[in-house]
Coordinates of C-alpha atoms in Angstrom, one line a residue:
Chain A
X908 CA 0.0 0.0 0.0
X909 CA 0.7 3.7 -1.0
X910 CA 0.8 6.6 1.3
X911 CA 1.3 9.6 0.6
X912 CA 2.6 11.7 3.8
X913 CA 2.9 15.5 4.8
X914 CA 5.3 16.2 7.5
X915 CA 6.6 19.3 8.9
X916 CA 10.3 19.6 10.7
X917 CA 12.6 21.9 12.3
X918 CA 16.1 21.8 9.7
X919 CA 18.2 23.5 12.3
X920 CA 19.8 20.3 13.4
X921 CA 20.0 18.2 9.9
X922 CA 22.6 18.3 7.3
X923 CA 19.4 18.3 5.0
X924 CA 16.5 16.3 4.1
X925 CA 18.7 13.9 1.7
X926 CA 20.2 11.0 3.2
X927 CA 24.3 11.2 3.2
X928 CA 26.4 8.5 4.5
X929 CA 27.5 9.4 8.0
X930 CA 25.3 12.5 8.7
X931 CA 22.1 13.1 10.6
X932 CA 19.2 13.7 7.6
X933 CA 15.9 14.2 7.8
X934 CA 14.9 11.4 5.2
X935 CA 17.4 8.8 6.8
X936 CA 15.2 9.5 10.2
X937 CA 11.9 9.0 8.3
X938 CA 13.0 5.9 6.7
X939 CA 14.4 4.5 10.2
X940 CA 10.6 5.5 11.5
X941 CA 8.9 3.6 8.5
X942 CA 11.0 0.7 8.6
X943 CA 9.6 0.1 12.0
X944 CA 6.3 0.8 11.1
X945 CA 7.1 -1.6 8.0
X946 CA 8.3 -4.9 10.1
X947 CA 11.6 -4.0 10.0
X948 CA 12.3 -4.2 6.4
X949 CA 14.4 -1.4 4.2
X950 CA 11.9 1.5 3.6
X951 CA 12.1 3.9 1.3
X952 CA 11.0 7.4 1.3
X953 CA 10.4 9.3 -1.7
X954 CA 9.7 13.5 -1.2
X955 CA 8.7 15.9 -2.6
X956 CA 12.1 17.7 -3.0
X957 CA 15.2 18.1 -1.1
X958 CA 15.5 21.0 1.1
X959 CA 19.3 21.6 2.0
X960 CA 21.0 22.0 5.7
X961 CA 19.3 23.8 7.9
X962 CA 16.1 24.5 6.1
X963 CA 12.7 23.9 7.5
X964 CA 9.6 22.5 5.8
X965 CA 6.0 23.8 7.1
X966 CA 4.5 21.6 4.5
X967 CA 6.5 18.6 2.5
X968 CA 5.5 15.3 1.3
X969 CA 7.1 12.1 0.6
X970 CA 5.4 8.8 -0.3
X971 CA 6.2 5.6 1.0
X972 CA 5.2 1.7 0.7
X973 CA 4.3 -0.1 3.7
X974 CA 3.7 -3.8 3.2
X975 CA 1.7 -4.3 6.5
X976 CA -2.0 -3.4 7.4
X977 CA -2.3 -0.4 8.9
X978 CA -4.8 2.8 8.6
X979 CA -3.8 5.9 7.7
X980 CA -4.6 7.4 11.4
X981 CA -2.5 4.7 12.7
X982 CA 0.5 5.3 10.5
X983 CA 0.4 8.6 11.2
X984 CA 0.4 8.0 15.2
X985 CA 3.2 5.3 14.8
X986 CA 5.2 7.0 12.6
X987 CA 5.2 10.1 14.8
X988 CA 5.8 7.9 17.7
X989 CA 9.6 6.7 16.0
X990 CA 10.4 10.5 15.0
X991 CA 12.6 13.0 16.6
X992 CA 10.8 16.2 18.0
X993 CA 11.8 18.0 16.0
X994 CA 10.0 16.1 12.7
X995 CA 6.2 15.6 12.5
X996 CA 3.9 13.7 10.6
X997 CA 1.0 16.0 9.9
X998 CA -1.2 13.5 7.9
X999 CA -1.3 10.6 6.2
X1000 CA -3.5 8.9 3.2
X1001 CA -3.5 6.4 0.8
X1002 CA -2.7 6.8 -2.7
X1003 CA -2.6 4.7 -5.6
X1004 CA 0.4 2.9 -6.3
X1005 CA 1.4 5.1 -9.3
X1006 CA 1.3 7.8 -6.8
X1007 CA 4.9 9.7 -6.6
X1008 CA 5.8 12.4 -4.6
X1009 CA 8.2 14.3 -6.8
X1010 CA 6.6 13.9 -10.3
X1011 CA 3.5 14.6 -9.2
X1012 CA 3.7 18.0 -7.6
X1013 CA 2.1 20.7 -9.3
X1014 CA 3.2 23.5 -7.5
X1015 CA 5.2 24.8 -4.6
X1016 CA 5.8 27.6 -2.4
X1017 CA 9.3 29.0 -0.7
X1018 CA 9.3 31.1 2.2
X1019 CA 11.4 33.6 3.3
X1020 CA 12.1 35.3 6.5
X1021 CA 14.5 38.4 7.0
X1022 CA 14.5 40.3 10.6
X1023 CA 15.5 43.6 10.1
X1024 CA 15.0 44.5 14.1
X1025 CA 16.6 43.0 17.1
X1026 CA 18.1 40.0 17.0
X1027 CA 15.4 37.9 19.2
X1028 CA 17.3 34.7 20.9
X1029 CA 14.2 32.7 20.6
X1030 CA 14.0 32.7 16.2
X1031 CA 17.5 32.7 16.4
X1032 CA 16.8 29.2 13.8
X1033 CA 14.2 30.4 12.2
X1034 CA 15.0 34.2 10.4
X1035 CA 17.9 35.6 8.8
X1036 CA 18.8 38.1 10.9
X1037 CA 19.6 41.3 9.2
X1038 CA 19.8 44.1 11.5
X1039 CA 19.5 46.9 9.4
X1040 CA 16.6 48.6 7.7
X1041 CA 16.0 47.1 4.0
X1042 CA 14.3 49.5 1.2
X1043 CA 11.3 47.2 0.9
X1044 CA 9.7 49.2 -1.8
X1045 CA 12.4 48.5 -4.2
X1046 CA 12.4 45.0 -3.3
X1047 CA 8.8 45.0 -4.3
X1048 CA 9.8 46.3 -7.6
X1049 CA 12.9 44.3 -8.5
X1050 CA 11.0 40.8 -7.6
X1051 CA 8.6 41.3 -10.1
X1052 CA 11.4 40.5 -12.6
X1053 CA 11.0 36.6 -11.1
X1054 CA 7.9 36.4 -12.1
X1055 CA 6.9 34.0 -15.3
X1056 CA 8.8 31.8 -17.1
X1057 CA 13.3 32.4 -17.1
X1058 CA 16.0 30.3 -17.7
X1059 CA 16.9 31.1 -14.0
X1060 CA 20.8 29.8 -14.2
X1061 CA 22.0 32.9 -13.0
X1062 CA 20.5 31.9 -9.8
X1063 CA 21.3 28.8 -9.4
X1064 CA 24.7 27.5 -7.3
X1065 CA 26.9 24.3 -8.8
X1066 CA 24.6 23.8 -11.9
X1067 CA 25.8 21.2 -14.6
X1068 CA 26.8 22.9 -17.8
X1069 CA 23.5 21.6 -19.4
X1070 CA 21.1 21.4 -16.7
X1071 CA 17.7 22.4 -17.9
X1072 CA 17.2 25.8 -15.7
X1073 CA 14.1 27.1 -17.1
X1074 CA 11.0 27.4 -14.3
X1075 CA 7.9 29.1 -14.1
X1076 CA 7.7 31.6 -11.0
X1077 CA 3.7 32.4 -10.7
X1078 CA 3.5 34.0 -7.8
X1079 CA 6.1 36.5 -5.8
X1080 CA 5.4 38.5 -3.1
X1081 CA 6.7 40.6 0.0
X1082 CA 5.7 41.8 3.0
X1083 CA 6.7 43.5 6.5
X1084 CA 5.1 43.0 9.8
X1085 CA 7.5 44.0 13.1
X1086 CA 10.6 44.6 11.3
X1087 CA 10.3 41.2 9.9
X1088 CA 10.5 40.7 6.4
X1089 CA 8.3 38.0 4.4
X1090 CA 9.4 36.4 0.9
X1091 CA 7.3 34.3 -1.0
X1092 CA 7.6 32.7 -4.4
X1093 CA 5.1 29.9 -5.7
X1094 CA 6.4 28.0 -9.2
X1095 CA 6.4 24.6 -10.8
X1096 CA 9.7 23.6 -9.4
X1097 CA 13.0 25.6 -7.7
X1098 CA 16.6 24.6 -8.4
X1099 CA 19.3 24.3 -6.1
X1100 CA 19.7 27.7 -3.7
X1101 CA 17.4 29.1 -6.6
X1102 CA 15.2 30.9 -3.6
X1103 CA 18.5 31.9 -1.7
X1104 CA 20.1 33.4 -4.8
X1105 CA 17.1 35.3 -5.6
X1106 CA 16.6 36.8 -1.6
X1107 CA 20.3 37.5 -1.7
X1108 CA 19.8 39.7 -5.0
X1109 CA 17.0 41.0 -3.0
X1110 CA 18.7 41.7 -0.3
X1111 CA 21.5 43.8 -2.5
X1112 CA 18.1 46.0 -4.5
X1113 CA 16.8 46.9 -0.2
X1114 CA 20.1 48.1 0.6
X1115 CA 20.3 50.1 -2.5
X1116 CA 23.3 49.3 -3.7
X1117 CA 22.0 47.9 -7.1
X1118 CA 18.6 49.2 -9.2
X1119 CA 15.5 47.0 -9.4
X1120 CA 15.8 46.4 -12.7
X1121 CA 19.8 45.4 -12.3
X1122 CA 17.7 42.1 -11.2
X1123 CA 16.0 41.6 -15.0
X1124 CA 20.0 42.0 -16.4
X1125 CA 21.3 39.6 -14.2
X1126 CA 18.6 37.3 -14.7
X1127 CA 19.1 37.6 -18.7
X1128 CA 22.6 37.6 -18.4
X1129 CA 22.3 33.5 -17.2
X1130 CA 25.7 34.4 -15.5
X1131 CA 26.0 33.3 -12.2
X1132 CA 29.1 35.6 -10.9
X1133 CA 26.8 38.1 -11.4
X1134 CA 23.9 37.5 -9.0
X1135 CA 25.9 37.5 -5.9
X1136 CA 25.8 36.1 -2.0
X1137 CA 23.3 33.2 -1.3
X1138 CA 21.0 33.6 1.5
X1139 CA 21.6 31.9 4.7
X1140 CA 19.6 28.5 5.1
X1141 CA 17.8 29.3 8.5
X1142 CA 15.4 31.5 7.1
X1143 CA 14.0 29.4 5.0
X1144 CA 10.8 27.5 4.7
X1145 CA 9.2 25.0 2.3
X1146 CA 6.1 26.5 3.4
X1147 CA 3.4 24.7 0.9
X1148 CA 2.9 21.8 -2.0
X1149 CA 0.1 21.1 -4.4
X1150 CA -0.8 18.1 -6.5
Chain B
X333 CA 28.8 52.4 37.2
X334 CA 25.6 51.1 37.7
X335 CA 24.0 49.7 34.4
X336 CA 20.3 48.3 33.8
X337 CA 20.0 46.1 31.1
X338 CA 17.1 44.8 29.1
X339 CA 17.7 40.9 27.7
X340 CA 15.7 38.6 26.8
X341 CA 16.5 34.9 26.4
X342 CA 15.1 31.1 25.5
X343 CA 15.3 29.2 28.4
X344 CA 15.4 25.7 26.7
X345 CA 18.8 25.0 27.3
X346 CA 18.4 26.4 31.3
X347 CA 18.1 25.3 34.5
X348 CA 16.1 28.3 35.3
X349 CA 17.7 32.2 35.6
X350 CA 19.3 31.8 38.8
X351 CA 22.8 30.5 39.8
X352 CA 22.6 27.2 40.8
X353 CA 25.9 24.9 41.3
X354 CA 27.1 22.4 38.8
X355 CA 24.3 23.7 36.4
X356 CA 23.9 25.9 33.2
X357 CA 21.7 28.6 34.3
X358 CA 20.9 32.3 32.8
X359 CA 22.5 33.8 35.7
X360 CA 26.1 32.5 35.7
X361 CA 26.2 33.5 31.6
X362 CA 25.5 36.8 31.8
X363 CA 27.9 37.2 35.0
X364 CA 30.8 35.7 33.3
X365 CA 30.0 37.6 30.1
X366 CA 30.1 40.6 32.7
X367 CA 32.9 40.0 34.8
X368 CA 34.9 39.4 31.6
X369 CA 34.0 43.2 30.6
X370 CA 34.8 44.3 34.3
X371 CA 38.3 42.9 33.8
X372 CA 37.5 39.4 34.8
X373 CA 36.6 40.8 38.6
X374 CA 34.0 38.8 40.0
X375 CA 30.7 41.0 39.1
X376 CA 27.1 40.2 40.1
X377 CA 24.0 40.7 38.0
X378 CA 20.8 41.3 40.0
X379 CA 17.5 40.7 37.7
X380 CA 14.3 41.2 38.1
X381 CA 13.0 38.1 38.9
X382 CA 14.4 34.5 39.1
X383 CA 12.5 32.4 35.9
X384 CA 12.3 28.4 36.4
X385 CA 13.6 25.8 34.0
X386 CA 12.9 25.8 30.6
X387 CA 10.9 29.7 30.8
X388 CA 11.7 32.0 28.0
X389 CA 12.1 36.2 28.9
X390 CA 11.1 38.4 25.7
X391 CA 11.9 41.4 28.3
X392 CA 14.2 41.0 31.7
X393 CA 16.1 43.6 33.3
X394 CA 19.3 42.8 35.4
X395 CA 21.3 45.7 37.1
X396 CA 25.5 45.6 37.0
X397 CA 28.2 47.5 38.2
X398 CA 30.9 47.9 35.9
X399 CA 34.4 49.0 37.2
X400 CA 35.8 49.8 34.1
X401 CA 34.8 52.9 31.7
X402 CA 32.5 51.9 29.3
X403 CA 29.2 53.9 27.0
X404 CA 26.3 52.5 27.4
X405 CA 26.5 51.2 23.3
X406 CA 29.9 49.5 24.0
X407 CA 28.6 47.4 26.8
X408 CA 25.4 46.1 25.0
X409 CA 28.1 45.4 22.3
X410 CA 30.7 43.5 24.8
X411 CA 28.5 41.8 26.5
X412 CA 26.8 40.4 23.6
X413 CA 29.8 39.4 22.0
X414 CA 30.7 37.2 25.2
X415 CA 26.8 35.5 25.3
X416 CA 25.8 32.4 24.1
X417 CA 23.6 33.4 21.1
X418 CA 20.5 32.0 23.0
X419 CA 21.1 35.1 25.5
X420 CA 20.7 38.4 23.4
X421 CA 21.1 42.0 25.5
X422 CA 18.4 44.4 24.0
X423 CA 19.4 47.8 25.5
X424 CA 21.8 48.7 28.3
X425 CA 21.3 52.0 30.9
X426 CA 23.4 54.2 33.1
X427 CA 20.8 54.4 36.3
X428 CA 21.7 55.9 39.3
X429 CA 23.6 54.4 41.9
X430 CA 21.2 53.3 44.3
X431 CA 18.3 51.5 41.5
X432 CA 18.0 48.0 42.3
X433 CA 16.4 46.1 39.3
X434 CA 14.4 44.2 41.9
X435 CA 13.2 46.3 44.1
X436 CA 12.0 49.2 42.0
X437 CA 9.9 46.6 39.9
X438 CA 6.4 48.5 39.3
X439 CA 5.1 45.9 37.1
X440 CA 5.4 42.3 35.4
X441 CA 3.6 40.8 32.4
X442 CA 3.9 37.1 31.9
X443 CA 2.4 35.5 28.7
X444 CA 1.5 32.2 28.0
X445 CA 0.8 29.9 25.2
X446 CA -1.0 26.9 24.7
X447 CA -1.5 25.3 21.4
X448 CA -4.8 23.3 20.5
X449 CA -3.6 22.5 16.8
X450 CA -1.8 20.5 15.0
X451 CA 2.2 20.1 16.7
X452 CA 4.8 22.1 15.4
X453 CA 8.0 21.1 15.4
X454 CA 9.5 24.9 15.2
X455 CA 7.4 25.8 18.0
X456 CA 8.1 22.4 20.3
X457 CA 10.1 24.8 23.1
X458 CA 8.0 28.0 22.9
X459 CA 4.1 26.5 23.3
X460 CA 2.5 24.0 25.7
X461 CA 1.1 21.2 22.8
X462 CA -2.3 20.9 23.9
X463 CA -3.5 19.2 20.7
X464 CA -7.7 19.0 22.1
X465 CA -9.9 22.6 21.8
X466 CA -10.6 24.1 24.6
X467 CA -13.8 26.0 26.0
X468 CA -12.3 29.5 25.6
X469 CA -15.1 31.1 26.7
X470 CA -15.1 29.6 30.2
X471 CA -11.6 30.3 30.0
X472 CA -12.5 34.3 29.9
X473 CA -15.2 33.7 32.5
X474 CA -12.8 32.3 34.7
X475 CA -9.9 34.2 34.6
X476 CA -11.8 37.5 36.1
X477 CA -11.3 36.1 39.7
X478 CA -7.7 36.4 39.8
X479 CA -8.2 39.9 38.9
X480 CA -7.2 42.1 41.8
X481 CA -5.8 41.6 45.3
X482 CA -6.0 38.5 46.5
X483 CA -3.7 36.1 48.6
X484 CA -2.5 33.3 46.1
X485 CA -1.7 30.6 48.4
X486 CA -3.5 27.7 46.4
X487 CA -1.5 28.6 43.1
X488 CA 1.9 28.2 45.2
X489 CA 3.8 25.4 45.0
X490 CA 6.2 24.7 47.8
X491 CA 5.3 27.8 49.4
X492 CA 6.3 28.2 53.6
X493 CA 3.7 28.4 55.9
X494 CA 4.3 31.8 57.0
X495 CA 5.3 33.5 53.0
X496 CA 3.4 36.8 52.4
X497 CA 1.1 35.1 49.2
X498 CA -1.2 38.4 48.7
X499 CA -0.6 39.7 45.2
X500 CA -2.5 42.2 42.8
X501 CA -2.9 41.1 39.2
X502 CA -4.3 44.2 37.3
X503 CA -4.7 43.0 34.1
X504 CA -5.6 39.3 32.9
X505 CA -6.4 38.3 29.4
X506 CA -6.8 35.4 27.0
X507 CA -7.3 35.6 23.3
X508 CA -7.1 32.7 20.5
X509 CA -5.5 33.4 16.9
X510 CA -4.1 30.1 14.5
X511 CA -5.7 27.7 17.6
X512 CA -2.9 29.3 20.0
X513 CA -4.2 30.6 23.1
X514 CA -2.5 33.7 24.4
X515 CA -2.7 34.4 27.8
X516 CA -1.5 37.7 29.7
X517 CA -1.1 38.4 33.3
X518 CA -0.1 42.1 34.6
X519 CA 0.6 42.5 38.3
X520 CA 2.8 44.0 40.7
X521 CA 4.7 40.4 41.5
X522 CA 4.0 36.7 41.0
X523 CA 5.6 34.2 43.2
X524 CA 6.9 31.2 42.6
X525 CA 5.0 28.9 40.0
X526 CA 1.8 30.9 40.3
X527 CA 1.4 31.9 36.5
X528 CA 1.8 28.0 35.6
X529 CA -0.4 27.2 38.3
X530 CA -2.9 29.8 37.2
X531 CA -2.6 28.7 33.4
X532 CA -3.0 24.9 35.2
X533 CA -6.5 26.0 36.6
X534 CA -8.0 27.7 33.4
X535 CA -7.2 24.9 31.1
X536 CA -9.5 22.3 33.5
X537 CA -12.2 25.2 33.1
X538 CA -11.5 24.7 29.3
X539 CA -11.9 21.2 29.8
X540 CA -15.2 22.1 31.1
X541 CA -13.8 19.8 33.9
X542 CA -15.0 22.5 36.3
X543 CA -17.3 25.8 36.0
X544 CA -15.3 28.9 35.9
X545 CA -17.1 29.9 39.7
X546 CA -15.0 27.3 41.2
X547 CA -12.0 28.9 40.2
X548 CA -13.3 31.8 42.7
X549 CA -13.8 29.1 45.5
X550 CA -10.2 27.6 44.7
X551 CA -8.7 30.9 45.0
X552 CA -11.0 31.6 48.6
X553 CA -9.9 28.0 49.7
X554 CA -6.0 28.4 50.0
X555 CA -5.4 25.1 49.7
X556 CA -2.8 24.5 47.0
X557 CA -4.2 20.7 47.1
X558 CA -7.5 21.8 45.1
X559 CA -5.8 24.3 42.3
X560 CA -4.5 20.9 40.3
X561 CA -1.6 20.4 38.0
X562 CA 1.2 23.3 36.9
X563 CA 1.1 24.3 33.5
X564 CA 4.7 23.4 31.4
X565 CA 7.5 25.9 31.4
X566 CA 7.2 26.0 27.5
X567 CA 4.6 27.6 27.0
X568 CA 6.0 30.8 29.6
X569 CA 7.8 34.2 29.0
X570 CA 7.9 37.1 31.1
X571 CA 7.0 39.5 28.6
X572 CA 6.7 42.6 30.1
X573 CA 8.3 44.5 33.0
X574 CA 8.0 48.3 34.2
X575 CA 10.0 50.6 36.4

């Protein structure tokens, strides 16, 4: 049997979600978890996407075949039962067996969060924090630029030469609430540090040291040296999924 | 040089603010950050209030005397630099020789938060995980009777027979947003677990375990037996404090 699963974690103590010999990942403790769940034998979990070290998920999914009867509510409760804290099975439900996690998605949505006040000890995981002002109306303008379909290799960290780097942003906003700084972007499918590229381009346009629409020639110039410094990790959030 | 200073602080890692032998408290950081700006003299940091195990401080003060000649922007900066980054120093004061930071204490908020959704894993240290819905308007009703003075002996725990328990709590709210309940307390002091203890009485009213009058006859009874279980230190800050 099938299930698809939507789990939520805290990235802050991972090396990422993808499992890597000798490190602590987030996948590598969800397949310990459904390996119990599934007598014991080698389980595989298949997500969504990888989210790299340090990054949280508010919403990700993975699907996973368990070859023992179980419900969905029960699965949920056992799974959560073998996980660390700090990793959470939200729901679980059955899917058909041509179900798959990652070719499936339709859509997903990035999060990010940049504190421009003081630093507060208890998000200290969970913003980038910034500690100066930001010009948040020229961020408003230069991220327009993401919007629609780009070959987005400019933004994109350790591509391959050929690697296909053409996605579709549909939705990008930002917005400010005490001093903190949200960043959204919805699209068909992100490449690697593709969000962190683009806030850290952002990041340059609110401290006006480049022009919104520097952002639409670095984007068309498909020239990474140009886009600059990457975004740290901890302020980032896989925040939704659709299928 | 007498300093105040604002800080705030997540008391996860803690066993509670105050100096305690042989264990990691909030206390014995900010001295040693202290004493290593007072030229590594023994220096003593006198807070507002002592907070228990695992309680988080959005706003503590703590007065210091400092030997050495220092502004008031250089010590927030020094200090900072020698805190772990899970203890942040918000503002530091020159205040006149004689201000003690306990003492002169006009007024404490405390906040807490219980959550009746879904568990999430970025907010396991910083909410109670409740996970059933809760009668919130009993809750309201109920928490009108610890308005004003009264003597808090049944919300004590290991209080001593003789201990002066009357307090004044001026202010005492509860509102719900994203199925977190956010509960306020204003008064001139709170002793020792009496916010948890408080919290620990509301949520059987929420329960509809008991009527929200009963809370009254708890409060008249002074019998710590019949007030019930203490609320978790999660789910606490100090939040507020006025000179």
């Amino acid at each position: 049997m099938r299930f698809l699963i939507k789990f939520s974690y805290d990235g802050s103590a991972y090396a990422g979600f993808q499992t890597q010999r000798g490190l602590n990942t987030i996948q590598e403790q969800l397949e310990n978890a459904a390996s119990i769940v599934n007598n014991h034998q080698k389980t595989v979990i298949v997500a969504t996407g990888r989210t790299d070290k340090g990054v949280h998920a508010l919403c990700q999914y993975a699907h996973v075949d368990i070859n023992v009867k179980i419900t969905e509510k029960k699965l949920k409760r056992a799974l959560n039962s073998n996980l660390p804290d700090d990793i959470h099975v939200i729901e679980t439900k059955q899917v058909a067996d041509d179900f798959h996690a990652r070719y499936n998605v339709k859509e997903k949505e990035y999060t990010y969060k940049i504190n421009m006040g003081e630093y507060n000890p208890l998000e200290r995981n969970y913003v980038f924090q910034y500690n100066y002002k930001l010009d948040i109306n020229n961020m408003k303008e230069a991220i327009k630029y993401f919007l629609g379909e780009h070959d987005f290799r400019a933004f994109v960290t350790d591509n391959k030469e050929k690697e296909n780097c053409i996605r579709t942003i549909t939705k990008a906003t930002i917005s400010e609430q005490d001093e903190i700084i949200t960043i959204k972007f919805t699209g068909n499918g992100f490449l690697r540090y593709q969000v962190r590229n683009m806030v850290g381009i952002l990041i340059k346009v609110g401290e006006n040291k480049i022009s919104p629409e520097t952002v639409e020639k670095i984007l068309e110039s498909k020239d990474r040296t140009k886009a600059g410094k990457t975004a740290p990790a901890e302020g980032l959030y896989l925040s939704k999924v659709k299928y």
